[in-house]
């Protein structure tokens, strides 16, 4: 007698939805084009979210008790912290580590257990000027995975915080071969992937393929979509990511690629409980723009089975 197939877990059972300052046009600790953090937090609640990522260090309060008071007053909880860090520059290790420790300390104090590390961009975020080569040397690649593991072990030992590396446009971890090389040259005990669906698409990668083949390394997710027409402009005109964002490359679901419903369905097959954090790069934008987008996005993702009503167990 044939055995009935094991039913898939319900989607909401292993994925927890949240959002981030990025979806309110926040790229920097301070900037004249950004709304105050109090408005962001108030509108996050108004949009129906309970979980948030901390965003650029210094935008939200960095004193743990003050941060706690601001979040508690609104019923908000933290999924993780965010930092930029250059793992390919040994000479910058000390400065990078000092910054990452600040973020990790605040993240842990807020009760969160993930640190999203974003490789620095090789083009200036505002001007698009190149600040270093597009590609790493063989020597730089040789130490990349080891540096990630060194940092990941430190974060785990000292803060109970797990390192997840975030692929990013105009960075050295952008294309699928670069993502796969990082994973193949690092240790899953210390280094895993923040799957940013939009940046993977921006780099020409296949999100569903990455989930299927490297699902055990997906420790955290940023969900976003990119406009294929503007991606074609990026390739044809050699646009910087900052310019692409100004042209509207990052779009709300169901527009753009990848299809969030396909991503959610594939993530739901993983034997892991994951935060899925909405990001829609909007910098710079008018203050009234983000809130309606955030509401529509949450409603659409709820229709895909994503909710933010529970906290995933931290199991990697």
Short mmCIF file of N, CA, C and O in Angstrom, two decimals, residues 52-138:
data_model
loop_
_atom_site.label_atom_id
_atom_site.label_comp_id
_atom_site.label_asym_id
_atom_site.label_seq_id
_atom_site.Cartn_x
_atom_site.Cartn_y
_atom_site.Cartn_z
N UNK A 52 10.81 44.42 12.83
CA UNK A 52 11.64 45.29 12.01
C UNK A 52 13.11 44.92 12.13
O UNK A 52 13.56 44.40 13.16
N UNK A 53 13.82 45.21 11.08
CA UNK A 53 15.28 45.17 11.09
C UNK A 53 15.77 46.56 11.46
O UNK A 53 15.11 47.56 11.17
N UNK A 54 16.94 46.64 12.10
CA UNK A 54 17.38 47.92 12.66
C UNK A 54 17.83 48.94 11.61
O UNK A 54 17.77 50.14 11.86
N UNK A 55 18.30 48.48 10.46
CA UNK A 55 18.73 49.44 9.44
C UNK A 55 20.08 50.04 9.76
O UNK A 55 20.82 49.57 10.64
N UNK A 56 20.46 51.13 9.07
CA UNK A 56 21.79 51.71 9.25
C UNK A 56 22.02 52.14 10.69
O UNK A 56 21.18 52.84 11.28
N UNK A 57 23.15 51.72 11.24
CA UNK A 57 23.45 52.00 12.64
C UNK A 57 23.52 53.50 12.88
O UNK A 57 24.28 54.22 12.21
N UNK A 58 22.70 53.97 13.83
CA UNK A 58 22.64 55.39 14.13
C UNK A 58 21.34 56.03 13.68
O UNK A 58 21.03 57.15 14.12
N UNK A 59 20.59 55.36 12.81
CA UNK A 59 19.29 55.92 12.43
C UNK A 59 18.30 55.76 13.58
O UNK A 59 17.69 56.74 14.03
N UNK A 60 18.14 54.54 14.07
CA UNK A 60 17.37 54.31 15.29
C UNK A 60 18.26 54.58 16.50
O UNK A 60 19.49 54.58 16.38
N UNK A 61 17.68 54.81 17.67
CA UNK A 61 18.51 55.04 18.85
C UNK A 61 19.50 53.90 19.08
O UNK A 61 19.15 52.72 18.92
N UNK A 62 20.72 54.24 19.44
CA UNK A 62 21.75 53.22 19.67
C UNK A 62 21.94 52.91 21.15
O UNK A 62 22.69 51.98 21.48
N UNK A 63 21.28 53.65 22.02
CA UNK A 63 21.32 53.34 23.44
C UNK A 63 20.24 52.29 23.70
O UNK A 63 19.06 52.52 23.43
N UNK A 64 20.61 51.08 24.16
CA UNK A 64 19.65 49.98 24.22
C UNK A 64 18.36 50.29 24.97
O UNK A 64 17.28 49.91 24.52
N UNK A 65 18.46 50.97 26.10
CA UNK A 65 17.25 51.23 26.88
C UNK A 65 16.31 52.18 26.14
O UNK A 65 15.09 51.99 26.13
N UNK A 66 16.88 53.19 25.49
CA UNK A 66 16.03 54.11 24.74
C UNK A 66 15.38 53.41 23.55
O UNK A 66 14.19 53.61 23.26
N UNK A 67 16.14 52.57 22.86
CA UNK A 67 15.58 51.80 21.75
C UNK A 67 14.44 50.92 22.25
O UNK A 67 13.37 50.86 21.64
N UNK A 68 14.67 50.24 23.37
CA UNK A 68 13.65 49.36 23.93
C UNK A 68 12.37 50.14 24.25
O UNK A 68 11.26 49.68 23.95
N UNK A 69 12.52 51.30 24.82
CA UNK A 69 11.35 52.10 25.18
C UNK A 69 10.56 52.51 23.93
O UNK A 69 9.33 52.46 23.91
N UNK A 70 11.29 52.91 22.89
CA UNK A 70 10.61 53.32 21.65
C UNK A 70 9.88 52.15 21.01
O UNK A 70 8.75 52.29 20.52
N UNK A 71 10.51 50.97 21.02
CA UNK A 71 9.88 49.80 20.41
C UNK A 71 8.72 49.29 21.26
O UNK A 71 7.64 48.98 20.74
N UNK A 72 8.95 49.19 22.58
CA UNK A 72 7.90 48.68 23.46
C UNK A 72 6.64 49.55 23.40
O UNK A 72 5.52 49.05 23.47
N UNK A 73 6.84 50.85 23.29
CA UNK A 73 5.70 51.76 23.24
C UNK A 73 4.82 51.52 22.03
O UNK A 73 3.63 51.87 22.02
N UNK A 74 5.40 50.89 21.01
CA UNK A 74 4.66 50.64 19.77
C UNK A 74 4.38 49.15 19.54
O UNK A 74 3.83 48.78 18.50
N UNK A 75 4.81 48.31 20.48
CA UNK A 75 4.59 46.87 20.31
C UNK A 75 5.43 46.26 19.22
O UNK A 75 5.03 45.26 18.60
N UNK A 76 6.62 46.81 18.98
CA UNK A 76 7.50 46.33 17.91
C UNK A 76 8.60 45.43 18.45
O UNK A 76 9.04 45.57 19.59
N UNK A 77 9.09 44.52 17.59
CA UNK A 77 10.16 43.59 17.93
C UNK A 77 11.19 43.58 16.82
O UNK A 77 10.88 43.86 15.66
N UNK A 78 12.43 43.22 17.18
CA UNK A 78 13.56 43.31 16.26
C UNK A 78 13.92 41.92 15.72
O UNK A 78 14.09 40.97 16.48
N UNK A 79 14.07 41.84 14.40
CA UNK A 79 14.47 40.59 13.75
C UNK A 79 15.98 40.47 13.62
O UNK A 79 16.53 39.36 13.64
N UNK A 80 16.68 41.60 13.45
CA UNK A 80 18.12 41.55 13.26
C UNK A 80 18.72 42.93 13.10
O UNK A 80 18.00 43.94 13.01
N UNK A 81 20.05 42.97 13.07
CA UNK A 81 20.78 44.21 12.84
C UNK A 81 21.42 44.20 11.47
O UNK A 81 21.49 43.17 10.80
N UNK A 82 21.91 45.37 11.05
CA UNK A 82 22.47 45.54 9.72
C UNK A 82 23.80 46.29 9.81
O UNK A 82 23.89 47.31 10.50
N UNK A 83 24.79 45.80 9.07
CA UNK A 83 26.09 46.48 9.03
C UNK A 83 26.72 46.31 7.66
O UNK A 83 26.48 45.30 6.99
N UNK A 84 27.51 47.28 7.25
CA UNK A 84 28.37 47.13 6.09
C UNK A 84 29.74 46.67 6.58
O UNK A 84 30.22 47.15 7.63
N UNK A 85 30.38 45.77 5.83
CA UNK A 85 31.69 45.30 6.25
C UNK A 85 32.50 44.75 5.08
O UNK A 85 31.98 43.97 4.28
N UNK A 86 33.77 45.17 4.99
CA UNK A 86 34.64 44.77 3.89
C UNK A 86 35.48 43.57 4.31
O UNK A 86 36.53 43.74 4.95
N UNK A 87 35.04 42.39 3.94
CA UNK A 87 35.78 41.17 4.31
C UNK A 87 36.98 40.93 3.41
O UNK A 87 37.81 40.08 3.72
N UNK A 88 37.10 41.66 2.32
CA UNK A 88 38.22 41.46 1.39
C UNK A 88 39.38 42.42 1.67
O UNK A 88 40.35 42.43 0.91
N UNK A 89 39.30 43.20 2.73
CA UNK A 89 40.36 44.17 3.04
C UNK A 89 40.94 43.86 4.42
O UNK A 89 40.48 44.38 5.44
N UNK A 90 41.97 43.04 4.49
CA UNK A 90 42.55 42.70 5.79
C UNK A 90 43.02 43.92 6.57
O UNK A 90 42.93 43.94 7.81
N UNK A 91 43.48 44.94 5.87
CA UNK A 91 43.98 46.13 6.54
C UNK A 91 42.86 46.92 7.23
O UNK A 91 43.13 47.75 8.10
N UNK A 92 41.60 46.65 6.84
CA UNK A 92 40.47 47.37 7.43
C UNK A 92 39.74 46.54 8.48
O UNK A 92 38.69 46.96 8.97
N UNK A 93 40.30 45.37 8.83
CA UNK A 93 39.60 44.46 9.74
C UNK A 93 39.27 45.12 11.08
O UNK A 93 38.15 45.01 11.56
N UNK A 94 40.20 45.79 11.67
CA UNK A 94 39.99 46.35 13.01
C UNK A 94 38.85 47.37 13.01
O UNK A 94 37.97 47.35 13.88
N UNK A 95 38.85 48.27 12.03
CA UNK A 95 37.79 49.27 11.96
C UNK A 95 36.44 48.61 11.67
O UNK A 95 35.41 48.99 12.25
N UNK A 96 36.43 47.65 10.75
CA UNK A 96 35.20 46.94 10.43
C UNK A 96 34.66 46.22 11.65
O UNK A 96 33.46 46.30 11.97
N UNK A 97 35.55 45.54 12.38
CA UNK A 97 35.11 44.78 13.54
C UNK A 97 34.55 45.70 14.63
O UNK A 97 33.55 45.37 15.29
N UNK A 98 35.16 46.85 14.81
CA UNK A 98 34.66 47.79 15.82
C UNK A 98 33.23 48.20 15.51
O UNK A 98 32.37 48.27 16.39
N UNK A 99 32.97 48.48 14.24
CA UNK A 99 31.62 48.85 13.83
C UNK A 99 30.65 47.69 13.99
O UNK A 99 29.54 47.85 14.53
N UNK A 100 31.06 46.50 13.55
CA UNK A 100 30.18 45.34 13.63
C UNK A 100 29.87 45.00 15.08
O UNK A 100 28.75 44.60 15.42
N UNK A 101 30.84 45.17 15.96
CA UNK A 101 30.58 44.92 17.39
C UNK A 101 29.52 45.88 17.93
O UNK A 101 28.67 45.48 18.74
N UNK A 102 29.55 47.12 17.51
CA UNK A 102 28.52 48.07 17.94
C UNK A 102 27.13 47.57 17.52
O UNK A 102 26.19 47.55 18.32
N UNK A 103 27.03 47.17 16.27
CA UNK A 103 25.74 46.70 15.74
C UNK A 103 25.32 45.41 16.44
O UNK A 103 24.16 45.24 16.82
N UNK A 104 26.27 44.49 16.62
CA UNK A 104 25.95 43.21 17.26
C UNK A 104 25.49 43.40 18.70
O UNK A 104 24.57 42.74 19.17
N UNK A 105 26.15 44.33 19.41
CA UNK A 105 25.76 44.59 20.79
C UNK A 105 24.34 45.12 20.88
O UNK A 105 23.55 44.69 21.74
N UNK A 106 23.99 46.06 19.99
CA UNK A 106 22.63 46.60 19.99
C UNK A 106 21.62 45.54 19.57
O UNK A 106 20.52 45.44 20.14
N UNK A 107 22.00 44.74 18.57
CA UNK A 107 21.12 43.66 18.09
C UNK A 107 20.80 42.69 19.22
O UNK A 107 19.64 42.32 19.45
N UNK A 108 21.84 42.25 19.92
CA UNK A 108 21.64 41.30 21.01
C UNK A 108 20.82 41.92 22.14
O UNK A 108 19.94 41.27 22.72
N UNK A 109 21.10 43.19 22.46
CA UNK A 109 20.34 43.86 23.52
C UNK A 109 18.87 43.96 23.17
O UNK A 109 18.01 43.96 24.06
N UNK A 110 18.56 44.01 21.87
CA UNK A 110 17.17 44.10 21.42
C UNK A 110 16.51 42.72 21.33
O UNK A 110 15.35 42.63 20.94
N UNK A 111 17.27 41.67 21.68
CA UNK A 111 16.71 40.33 21.69
C UNK A 111 16.74 39.63 20.35
O UNK A 111 16.07 38.60 20.17
N UNK A 112 17.50 40.16 19.40
CA UNK A 112 17.58 39.55 18.07
C UNK A 112 18.85 38.73 17.92
O UNK A 112 19.81 38.90 18.69
N UNK A 113 18.88 37.86 16.92
CA UNK A 113 19.97 36.89 16.79
C UNK A 113 20.55 36.81 15.38
O UNK A 113 21.18 35.81 15.04
N UNK A 114 20.34 37.83 14.56
CA UNK A 114 20.93 37.85 13.22
C UNK A 114 21.60 39.18 12.96
O UNK A 114 21.05 40.24 13.32
N UNK A 115 22.75 39.12 12.32
CA UNK A 115 23.41 40.33 11.84
C UNK A 115 23.58 40.19 10.33
O UNK A 115 24.26 39.27 9.86
N UNK A 116 22.94 41.08 9.60
CA UNK A 116 23.01 41.10 8.15
C UNK A 116 24.22 41.94 7.74
O UNK A 116 24.24 43.15 7.98
N UNK A 117 25.22 41.29 7.16
CA UNK A 117 26.44 42.00 6.74
C UNK A 117 26.38 42.23 5.24
O UNK A 117 26.29 41.28 4.46
N UNK A 118 26.47 43.50 4.85
CA UNK A 118 26.40 43.89 3.44
C UNK A 118 27.79 44.27 2.97
O UNK A 118 28.44 45.15 3.57
N UNK A 119 28.31 43.63 1.93
CA UNK A 119 29.62 44.04 1.40
C UNK A 119 29.55 45.48 0.91
O UNK A 119 28.53 45.91 0.37
N UNK A 120 30.62 46.24 1.08
CA UNK A 120 30.61 47.62 0.61
C UNK A 120 30.48 47.68 -0.91
O UNK A 120 30.96 46.80 -1.62
N UNK A 121 29.83 48.72 -1.39
CA UNK A 121 29.66 48.89 -2.82
C UNK A 121 30.93 49.47 -3.44
O UNK A 121 31.62 50.27 -2.82
N UNK A 122 31.22 49.05 -4.67
CA UNK A 122 32.40 49.59 -5.36
C UNK A 122 32.07 50.84 -6.17
O UNK A 122 32.92 51.37 -6.88
N UNK A 123 30.81 51.31 -6.06
CA UNK A 123 30.43 52.59 -6.64
C UNK A 123 29.74 53.41 -5.56
O UNK A 123 28.99 52.88 -4.74
N UNK A 124 29.99 54.70 -5.54
CA UNK A 124 29.42 55.58 -4.54
C UNK A 124 27.89 55.57 -4.64
O UNK A 124 27.33 55.66 -5.74
N UNK A 125 27.23 55.48 -3.48
CA UNK A 125 25.77 55.36 -3.47
C UNK A 125 25.07 56.58 -4.05
O UNK A 125 23.98 56.47 -4.62
N UNK A 126 25.67 57.76 -3.90
CA UNK A 126 25.02 58.98 -4.36
C UNK A 126 25.51 59.44 -5.72
O UNK A 126 24.72 59.87 -6.56
N UNK A 127 26.82 59.32 -5.98
CA UNK A 127 27.36 59.84 -7.24
C UNK A 127 27.52 58.79 -8.32
O UNK A 127 27.60 59.11 -9.51
N UNK A 128 27.62 57.51 -7.93
CA UNK A 128 27.86 56.45 -8.90
C UNK A 128 29.32 56.30 -9.29
O UNK A 128 29.66 55.41 -10.09
N UNK A 129 30.19 57.14 -8.77
CA UNK A 129 31.62 57.04 -9.10
C UNK A 129 32.21 55.74 -8.56
O UNK A 129 31.86 55.29 -7.47
N UNK A 130 33.12 55.14 -9.34
CA UNK A 130 33.78 53.92 -8.89
C UNK A 130 34.78 54.24 -7.78
O UNK A 130 35.57 55.18 -7.89
N UNK A 131 34.72 53.46 -6.71
CA UNK A 131 35.65 53.65 -5.59
C UNK A 131 36.67 52.53 -5.51
O UNK A 131 37.67 52.67 -4.81
N UNK A 132 36.42 51.42 -6.20
CA UNK A 132 37.40 50.35 -6.33
C UNK A 132 37.00 49.47 -7.50
O UNK A 132 35.97 49.67 -8.14
N UNK A 133 37.82 48.47 -7.79
CA UNK A 133 37.58 47.60 -8.94
C UNK A 133 36.28 46.81 -8.77
O UNK A 133 35.87 46.49 -7.66
N UNK A 134 35.65 46.48 -9.91
CA UNK A 134 34.45 45.65 -9.88
C UNK A 134 34.72 44.23 -9.38
O UNK A 134 33.81 43.58 -8.87
N UNK A 135 35.92 43.74 -9.59
CA UNK A 135 36.20 42.33 -9.28
C UNK A 135 37.32 42.23 -8.24
O UNK A 135 38.22 43.07 -8.18
N UNK A 136 37.22 41.20 -7.43
CA UNK A 136 38.26 40.93 -6.44
C UNK A 136 39.43 40.22 -7.09
O UNK A 136 39.28 39.46 -8.05
N UNK A 137 40.62 40.45 -6.56
CA UNK A 137 41.79 39.71 -7.02
C UNK A 137 41.73 38.29 -6.45
O UNK A 137 40.96 37.99 -5.53
N UNK A 138 42.56 37.42 -7.00
CA UNK A 138 42.64 36.05 -6.49
C UNK A 138 43.03 36.05 -5.01
O UNK A 138 42.51 35.26 -4.22
#
